[in-house]
PDB file of C-alpha atoms in Angstrom:
ATOM      1  CA  ASN W 323     -16.875  14.275   6.531  1.00 72.00           C
ATOM      2  CA  ASN W 324     -16.987  15.811   3.026  1.00 82.00           C
ATOM      3  CA  LEU W 325     -13.484  17.243   3.418  1.00 87.00           C
ATOM      4  CA  THR W 326     -11.710  14.391   5.181  1.00 89.00           C
ATOM      5  CA  GLY W 327     -13.657  11.407   3.862  1.00 89.00           C
ATOM      6  CA  ILE W 328     -14.158   9.866   7.314  1.00 91.00           C
ATOM      7  CA  THR W 329     -16.683  10.253  10.125  1.00 92.00           C
ATOM      8  CA  LYS W 330     -16.054  12.182  13.346  1.00 91.00           C
ATOM      9  CA  SER W 331     -15.646   8.980  15.376  1.00 93.00           C
ATOM     10  CA  GLN W 332     -13.159   7.651  12.814  1.00 93.00           C
ATOM     11  CA  PHE W 333     -11.295  10.947  12.935  1.00 92.00           C
ATOM     12  CA  ASP W 334     -11.149  10.795  16.747  1.00 91.00           C
ATOM     13  CA  GLU W 335      -9.783   7.245  16.579  1.00 92.00           C
ATOM     14  CA  LEU W 336      -7.155   8.222  14.011  1.00 92.00           C
ATOM     15  CA  ALA W 337      -6.165  11.284  16.054  1.00 90.00           C
ATOM     16  CA  LYS W 338      -5.083   9.001  18.909  1.00 90.00           C
ATOM     17  CA  TYR W 339      -2.065   8.057  16.813  1.00 90.00           C
ATOM     18  CA  MET W 340      -1.033  11.731  16.656  1.00 84.00           C
ATOM     19  CA  ALA W 341      -0.788  12.157  20.434  1.00 76.00           C
ATOM     20  CA  HIS W 342       3.005  12.412  20.480  1.00 78.00           C
ATOM     21  CA  LEU W 343       2.993  15.514  18.241  1.00 76.00           C
ATOM     22  CA  ARG W 344       3.878  18.666  20.131  1.00 73.00           C
ATOM     23  CA  ASN W 345       1.132  21.220  20.722  1.00 70.00           C
ATOM     24  CA  SER W 346       1.953  24.815  19.909  1.00 69.00           C
ATOM     25  CA  SER W 347       0.142  28.116  19.519  1.00 63.00           C
ATOM     26  CA  ASN W 348      -0.140  27.425  15.782  1.00 65.00           C
ATOM     27  CA  ARG W 349      -1.194  23.805  15.756  1.00 70.00           C
ATOM     28  CA  SER W 350      -2.409  20.756  17.631  1.00 81.00           C
ATOM     29  CA  PRO W 351      -2.292  17.079  16.612  1.00 83.00           C
ATOM     30  CA  ARG W 352      -5.868  17.340  15.333  1.00 85.00           C
ATOM     31  CA  THR W 353      -5.135  20.439  13.251  1.00 83.00           C
ATOM     32  CA  CYS W 354      -2.227  18.553  11.673  1.00 87.00           C
ATOM     33  CA  LEU W 355      -4.352  15.532  10.805  1.00 91.00           C
ATOM     34  CA  ALA W 356      -7.306  17.414   9.301  1.00 91.00           C
ATOM     35  CA  PRO W 357      -5.268  19.282   6.622  1.00 91.00           C
ATOM     36  CA  LEU W 358      -3.505  16.037   5.648  1.00 93.00           C
ATOM     37  CA  LEU W 359      -6.771  14.144   5.127  1.00 94.00           C
ATOM     38  CA  THR W 360      -8.298  17.123   3.302  1.00 93.00           C
ATOM     39  CA  LYS W 361      -5.245  17.405   1.047  1.00 92.00           C
ATOM     40  CA  LEU W 362      -5.426  13.696   0.200  1.00 90.00           C
ATOM     41  CA  ARG W 363      -9.151  13.867  -0.561  1.00 91.00           C
ATOM     42  CA  THR W 364      -9.430  17.197  -2.390  1.00 89.00           C
ATOM     43  CA  GLY W 365      -5.948  17.997  -3.681  1.00 87.00           C
ATOM     44  CA  ASN W 366      -6.398  21.633  -2.636  1.00 88.00           C
ATOM     45  CA  SER W 367      -3.335  23.880  -2.679  1.00 89.00           C
ATOM     46  CA  LEU W 368      -1.485  24.850   0.495  1.00 89.00           C
ATOM     47  CA  SER W 369      -2.830  28.407   0.153  1.00 89.00           C
ATOM     48  CA  ILE W 370      -6.429  27.181   0.189  1.00 90.00           C
ATOM     49  CA  LEU W 371      -5.741  24.798   3.093  1.00 89.00           C
ATOM     50  CA  SER W 372      -4.069  27.622   5.008  1.00 87.00           C
ATOM     51  CA  ASP W 373      -7.225  29.742   4.681  1.00 86.00           C
ATOM     52  CA  MET W 374      -9.554  26.841   5.455  1.00 87.00           C
ATOM     53  CA  PHE W 375      -7.800  25.876   8.682  1.00 85.00           C
ATOM     54  CA  GLN W 376      -6.786  29.424   9.640  1.00 82.00           C
ATOM     55  CA  ILE W 377      -3.093  28.607   9.745  1.00 79.00           C
ATOM     56  CA  SER W 378      -1.143  31.761   9.044  1.00 75.00           C
ATOM     57  CA  ASN W 379       1.019  30.734   6.088  1.00 78.00           C
ATOM     58  CA  LYS W 380       1.874  27.935   3.643  1.00 82.00           C
ATOM     59  CA  SER W 381       5.079  27.027   5.473  1.00 86.00           C
ATOM     60  CA  LEU W 382       3.212  26.183   8.664  1.00 86.00           C
ATOM     61  CA  ILE W 383       0.504  24.196   6.866  1.00 88.00           C
ATOM     62  CA  SER W 384       3.210  22.277   5.009  1.00 90.00           C
ATOM     63  CA  LYS W 385       4.967  21.402   8.287  1.00 89.00           C
ATOM     64  CA  ALA W 386       1.649  20.378   9.856  1.00 88.00           C
ATOM     65  CA  ILE W 387       0.876  18.011   6.967  1.00 91.00           C
ATOM     66  CA  ALA W 388       4.394  16.562   7.037  1.00 92.00           C
ATOM     67  CA  GLY W 389       4.180  16.011  10.797  1.00 90.00           C
ATOM     68  CA  ALA W 390       0.850  14.209  10.480  1.00 91.00           C
ATOM     69  CA  ARG W 391       2.099  12.029   7.633  1.00 93.00           C
ATOM     70  CA  ILE W 392       5.212  10.970   9.550  1.00 92.00           C
ATOM     71  CA  ALA W 393       3.178  10.274  12.696  1.00 91.00           C
ATOM     72  CA  LEU W 394       0.771   8.013  10.808  1.00 93.00           C
ATOM     73  CA  MET W 395       3.612   6.183   9.054  1.00 92.00           C
ATOM     74  CA  VAL W 396       5.350   5.523  12.364  1.00 92.00           C
ATOM     75  CA  HIS W 397       2.439   4.817  14.705  1.00 92.00           C
ATOM     76  CA  PHE W 398      -0.597   3.875  12.573  1.00 93.00           C
ATOM     77  CA  VAL W 399       0.459   2.119   9.369  1.00 93.00           C
ATOM     78  CA  PRO W 400       2.600  -0.663  10.953  1.00 93.00           C
ATOM     79  CA  LYS W 401      -0.385  -1.768  13.055  1.00 93.00           C
ATOM     80  CA  PHE W 402      -2.619  -2.342  10.044  1.00 94.00           C
ATOM     81  CA  LEU W 403      -0.414  -2.919   6.989  1.00 95.00           C
ATOM     82  CA  GLY W 404       2.637  -5.023   6.183  1.00 94.00           C
ATOM     83  CA  PHE W 405       3.674  -8.609   6.872  1.00 94.00           C
ATOM     84  CA  SER W 406       4.709  -7.834  10.444  1.00 92.00           C
ATOM     85  CA  HIS W 407       1.240  -6.686  11.566  1.00 94.00           C
ATOM     86  CA  MET W 408      -0.329 -10.157  11.406  1.00 92.00           C
ATOM     87  CA  THR W 409       0.882 -13.712  11.937  1.00 92.00           C
ATOM     88  CA  ARG W 410       0.370 -16.426   9.341  1.00 90.00           C
ATOM     89  CA  ASP W 411      -1.971 -18.380  11.630  1.00 91.00           C
ATOM     90  CA  GLU W 412      -4.135 -15.316  12.207  1.00 94.00           C
ATOM     91  CA  PHE W 413      -4.204 -14.568   8.486  1.00 94.00           C
ATOM     92  CA  VAL W 414      -5.226 -18.139   7.639  1.00 92.00           C
ATOM     93  CA  SER W 415      -8.018 -18.218  10.223  1.00 92.00           C
ATOM     94  CA  LYS W 416      -9.444 -14.777   9.405  1.00 93.00           C
ATOM     95  CA  HIS W 417      -8.670 -14.052   5.756  1.00 94.00           C
ATOM     96  CA  THR W 418      -8.250 -17.330   3.853  1.00 91.00           C
ATOM     97  CA  ARG W 419     -11.567 -18.734   2.669  1.00 91.00           C
ATOM     98  CA  PRO W 420     -12.129 -22.497   3.146  1.00 89.00           C
ATOM     99  CA  PHE W 421     -13.587 -22.700  -0.368  1.00 91.00           C
ATOM    100  CA  VAL W 422     -10.296 -21.496  -1.843  1.00 91.00           C
ATOM    101  CA  GLN W 423      -8.314 -23.959   0.279  1.00 89.00           C
ATOM    102  CA  HIS W 424     -10.509 -26.812  -0.988  1.00 90.00           C
ATOM    103  CA  LEU W 425     -10.256 -25.562  -4.567  1.00 90.00           C
ATOM    104  CA  LEU W 426      -6.506 -24.954  -4.669  1.00 89.00           C
ATOM    105  CA  ALA W 427      -4.937 -26.798  -1.721  1.00 85.00           C
ATOM    106  CA  ASN W 428      -6.936 -30.041  -1.271  1.00 87.00           C
ATOM    107  CA  GLY W 429      -8.625 -28.627   1.812  1.00 85.00           C
ATOM    108  CA  MET W 430      -5.377 -28.044   3.700  1.00 86.00           C
ATOM    109  CA  PRO W 431      -5.305 -24.951   5.988  1.00 86.00           C
ATOM    110  CA  VAL W 432      -2.561 -23.196   4.031  1.00 88.00           C
ATOM    111  CA  THR W 433      -1.980 -19.505   3.484  1.00 90.00           C
ATOM    112  CA  VAL W 434      -3.237 -18.328   0.097  1.00 93.00           C
ATOM    113  CA  LEU W 435      -1.982 -14.921  -1.053  1.00 94.00           C
ATOM    114  CA  VAL W 436      -3.323 -13.108  -4.105  1.00 96.00           C
ATOM    115  CA  LEU W 437      -0.782 -10.830  -5.796  1.00 96.00           C
ATOM    116  CA  ASP W 438      -1.379  -8.197  -8.445  1.00 95.00           C
ATOM    117  CA  GLY W 439      -0.090  -4.820  -9.515  1.00 93.00           C
ATOM    118  CA  THR W 440      -2.294  -1.740  -9.578  1.00 94.00           C
ATOM    119  CA  TYR W 441      -1.968   1.926 -10.549  1.00 94.00           C
ATOM    120  CA  ILE W 442      -1.771   5.245  -8.763  1.00 94.00           C
ATOM    121  CA  TYR W 443      -2.100   8.101 -11.237  1.00 94.00           C
ATOM    122  CA  ILE W 444       0.139  11.128 -10.629  1.00 92.00           C
ATOM    123  CA  GLN W 445       0.734  14.527 -12.154  1.00 90.00           C
ATOM    124  CA  LYS W 446       3.285  14.941 -14.909  1.00 92.00           C
ATOM    125  CA  SER W 447       6.668  15.641 -13.341  1.00 91.00           C
ATOM    126  CA  GLY W 448       8.864  18.580 -14.261  1.00 92.00           C
ATOM    127  CA  ASN W 449      11.909  16.300 -13.912  1.00 94.00           C
ATOM    128  CA  TYR W 450      12.460  14.838 -17.386  1.00 94.00           C
ATOM    129  CA  THR W 451      14.086  11.598 -16.224  1.00 93.00           C
ATOM    130  CA  PHE W 452      11.373  10.910 -13.654  1.00 94.00           C
ATOM    131  CA  GLN W 453       8.764  11.912 -16.224  1.00 94.00           C
ATOM    132  CA  ARG W 454       9.980   9.162 -18.560  1.00 93.00           C
ATOM    133  CA  GLN W 455      10.175   6.619 -15.751  1.00 94.00           C
ATOM    134  CA  THR W 456       6.594   7.249 -14.622  1.00 94.00           C
ATOM    135  CA  PHE W 457       4.923   7.433 -18.037  1.00 94.00           C
ATOM    136  CA  SER W 458       2.936   4.283 -18.804  1.00 92.00           C
ATOM    137  CA  GLY W 459       2.769   3.322 -22.462  1.00 88.00           C
ATOM    138  CA  HIS W 460      -0.147   1.046 -21.596  1.00 87.00           C
ATOM    139  CA  LYS W 461      -2.283   3.673 -19.855  1.00 91.00           C
ATOM    140  CA  HIS W 462      -0.822   6.657 -21.757  1.00 92.00           C
ATOM    141  CA  ARG W 463      -0.424   8.753 -18.619  1.00 94.00           C
ATOM    142  CA  PRO W 464       1.993   9.134 -15.687  1.00 95.00           C
ATOM    143  CA  LEU W 465       1.568   6.722 -12.796  1.00 95.00           C
ATOM    144  CA  VAL W 466       3.335   4.543 -10.255  1.00 95.00           C
ATOM    145  CA  LYS W 467       2.585   0.866  -9.612  1.00 95.00           C
ATOM    146  CA  PRO W 468       2.162  -0.645  -6.135  1.00 96.00           C
ATOM    147  CA  MET W 469       2.172  -4.421  -5.748  1.00 96.00           C
ATOM    148  CA  MET W 470      -0.856  -5.534  -3.743  1.00 96.00           C
ATOM    149  CA  VAL W 471      -0.743  -8.612  -1.508  1.00 96.00           C
ATOM    150  CA  VAL W 472      -4.255  -9.553  -0.365  1.00 96.00           C
ATOM    151  CA  GLY W 473      -6.194 -12.408   1.156  1.00 95.00           C
ATOM    152  CA  THR W 474      -8.853 -14.375  -0.698  1.00 94.00           C
ATOM    153  CA  ASP W 475     -11.490 -12.308   1.138  1.00 94.00           C
ATOM    154  CA  GLY W 476      -9.980  -9.057  -0.182  1.00 94.00           C
ATOM    155  CA  TYR W 477      -8.140  -8.125   3.036  1.00 96.00           C
ATOM    156  CA  ILE W 478      -5.033  -6.075   2.201  1.00 97.00           C
ATOM    157  CA  LEU W 479      -2.079  -7.679   3.958  1.00 96.00           C
ATOM    158  CA  SER W 480       0.664  -5.523   2.446  1.00 96.00           C
ATOM    159  CA  VAL W 481       1.321  -2.957  -0.273  1.00 96.00           C
ATOM    160  CA  LEU W 482       4.833  -3.142  -1.745  1.00 95.00           C
ATOM    161  CA  GLY W 483       6.408  -0.292  -3.652  1.00 91.00           C
ATOM    162  CA  PRO W 484       5.276   1.812  -5.420  1.00 93.00           C
ATOM    163  CA  TYR W 485       7.378   1.040  -8.487  1.00 94.00           C
ATOM    164  CA  LEU W 486       8.044   3.043 -11.618  1.00 94.00           C
ATOM    165  CA  ALA W 487       5.798   2.650 -14.650  1.00 91.00           C
ATOM    166  CA  ASP W 488       8.382   2.116 -17.411  1.00 84.00           C
ATOM    167  CA  GLY W 489       8.939  -1.188 -19.196  1.00 77.00           C
ATOM    168  CA  LYS W 490      11.561  -2.305 -16.683  1.00 80.00           C
ATOM    169  CA  ASN W 491       8.884  -2.723 -14.014  1.00 83.00           C
ATOM    170  CA  ASN W 492       6.237  -5.143 -15.219  1.00 88.00           C
ATOM    171  CA  VAL W 493       4.630  -7.333 -12.547  1.00 91.00           C
ATOM    172  CA  SER W 494       6.964 -10.285 -13.245  1.00 92.00           C
ATOM    173  CA  THR W 495      10.183  -8.324 -12.800  1.00 92.00           C
ATOM    174  CA  THR W 496       8.682  -6.509  -9.814  1.00 93.00           C
ATOM    175  CA  LEU W 497       7.824  -9.808  -8.088  1.00 93.00           C
ATOM    176  CA  LYS W 498      11.326 -11.160  -8.699  1.00 92.00           C
ATOM    177  CA  SER W 499      12.810  -7.977  -7.255  1.00 92.00           C
ATOM    178  CA  ILE W 500      10.548  -8.179  -4.196  1.00 93.00           C
ATOM    179  CA  ILE W 501      11.516 -11.791  -3.489  1.00 92.00           C
ATOM    180  CA  GLN W 502      15.238 -11.325  -4.159  1.00 92.00           C
ATOM    181  CA  GLY W 503      15.333  -8.221  -1.968  1.00 93.00           C
ATOM    182  CA  ASN W 504      13.034  -9.777   0.653  1.00 93.00           C
ATOM    183  CA  VAL W 505      11.023  -6.530   0.643  1.00 93.00           C
ATOM    184  CA  ASP W 506       9.028  -6.030   3.868  1.00 92.00           C
ATOM    185  CA  LYS W 507      10.485  -9.434   4.919  1.00 92.00           C
ATOM    186  CA  PHE W 508       8.151 -11.131   2.447  1.00 92.00           C
ATOM    187  CA  ILE W 509      10.183 -14.355   2.296  1.00 90.00           C
ATOM    188  CA  ASN W 510      10.489 -14.517   6.087  1.00 90.00           C
ATOM    189  CA  TRP W 511       6.692 -14.448   6.367  1.00 91.00           C
ATOM    190  CA  LEU W 512       6.089 -17.222   3.842  1.00 88.00           C
ATOM    191  CA  GLU W 513       6.205 -20.941   4.614  1.00 84.00           C
ATOM    192  CA  LYS W 514       6.920 -23.861   2.336  1.00 78.00           C
ATOM    193  CA  ASP W 515       3.283 -24.774   1.656  1.00 80.00           C
ATOM    194  CA  ASN W 516       2.050 -21.201   1.127  1.00 86.00           C
ATOM    195  CA  LEU W 517       0.342 -20.589  -2.198  1.00 91.00           C
ATOM    196  CA  LEU W 518       0.621 -17.507  -4.418  1.00 94.00           C
ATOM    197  CA  VAL W 519      -2.290 -16.805  -6.774  1.00 95.00           C
ATOM    198  CA  VAL W 520      -1.265 -14.660  -9.757  1.00 94.00           C
ATOM    199  CA  ASP W 521      -2.696 -13.763 -13.145  1.00 93.00           C
ATOM    200  CA  ARG W 522      -1.206 -14.158 -16.630  1.00 92.00           C
ATOM    201  CA  GLY W 523       0.807 -10.973 -16.243  1.00 90.00           C
ATOM    202  CA  PHE W 524       3.154 -12.950 -13.989  1.00 93.00           C
ATOM    203  CA  ARG W 525       3.821 -15.703 -16.528  1.00 92.00           C
ATOM    204  CA  ASP W 526       7.475 -14.694 -16.979  1.00 92.00           C
ATOM    205  CA  SER W 527       8.116 -15.183 -13.250  1.00 92.00           C
ATOM    206  CA  ILE W 528       6.675 -18.718 -12.992  1.00 91.00           C
ATOM    207  CA  ASP W 529      10.008 -20.469 -13.675  1.00 91.00           C
ATOM    208  CA  PHE W 530      11.629 -18.279 -11.027  1.00 91.00           C
ATOM    209  CA  LEU W 531       8.941 -19.157  -8.449  1.00 90.00           C
ATOM    210  CA  GLU W 532       9.338 -22.865  -9.180  1.00 88.00           C
ATOM    211  CA  LYS W 533      13.133 -22.720  -8.843  1.00 88.00           C
ATOM    212  CA  ILE W 534      12.907 -21.226  -5.352  1.00 86.00           C
ATOM    213  CA  GLY W 535      10.174 -23.663  -4.317  1.00 84.00           C
ATOM    214  CA  LEU W 536       7.165 -21.341  -4.077  1.00 87.00           C
ATOM    215  CA  LYS W 537       3.814 -22.832  -5.027  1.00 89.00           C
ATOM    216  CA  HIS W 538       1.612 -20.881  -7.382  1.00 91.00           C
ATOM    217  CA  GLU W 539      -1.696 -20.968  -9.192  1.00 92.00           C
ATOM    218  CA  MET W 540      -2.646 -19.000 -12.286  1.00 89.00           C
ATOM    219  CA  PRO W 541      -6.427 -19.232 -12.844  1.00 79.00           C
TER     220      PRO W 541
END
C-alpha cells in the first residue's frame, strides 16, 4: 500500500488487465505491475527497484515497467478514460448535475463539459530545445499541460495532451488545436446542444467556438 498507493484488492483488480503478459523465470504480470506503480509513486531509481523486487538487473526491471505500462494503456485506460469509453446519454444521466442544467441550459438534459488546463511538473531536460519548450514562465519551472475534460460532478471523461508549456500552448490555442484536429474524436462525441464551461483563460477562443456553433459559458 505505501509503495504502490493502492490496496491489495485494487492491485488484484488492476492485475487482471496484465493477464496477457508472458510469464517467465524473471517476471510475472504482477511483478511487472508492482514496479511500475512503485516507480510512479516514489520515483525510485531502477537500481533501487531492482533490489526491492529482486530482479537481477536494471535492464530487466526497465522491460518489466515498460511491459506493464503498455498493457495498461492498451487494456485498462480505454475502458475508463477517453470519449469512446462512455456514451453521451450515459454521461448525462450519471455525471451531469440537474442543478447545472437548470442554471445553464434552462433545465434541458444536455451534456455539460467543463474544460481546463492543468500542470504536470517534470524534471529539467538535458535536451536544450525540449527544455525551452517545457519551461513555464508563469510557474517558473519545467512542466507539461494536459487539457482536462470533466463532468459537473468532477468525473474525468478525458485527458487530452499533454501539451508543451511555452507561450504557443495557452489553453485557448490548445482548445482550437484539439477541435481542429478532432483529438480523441472530441467533435464526433459532441452534439449541437452540448455546452462547454470554460474560464477566462479561454477568452481568446470564444469567437472560434461561436463560429463553429459550439455553445459555451464562462462563469
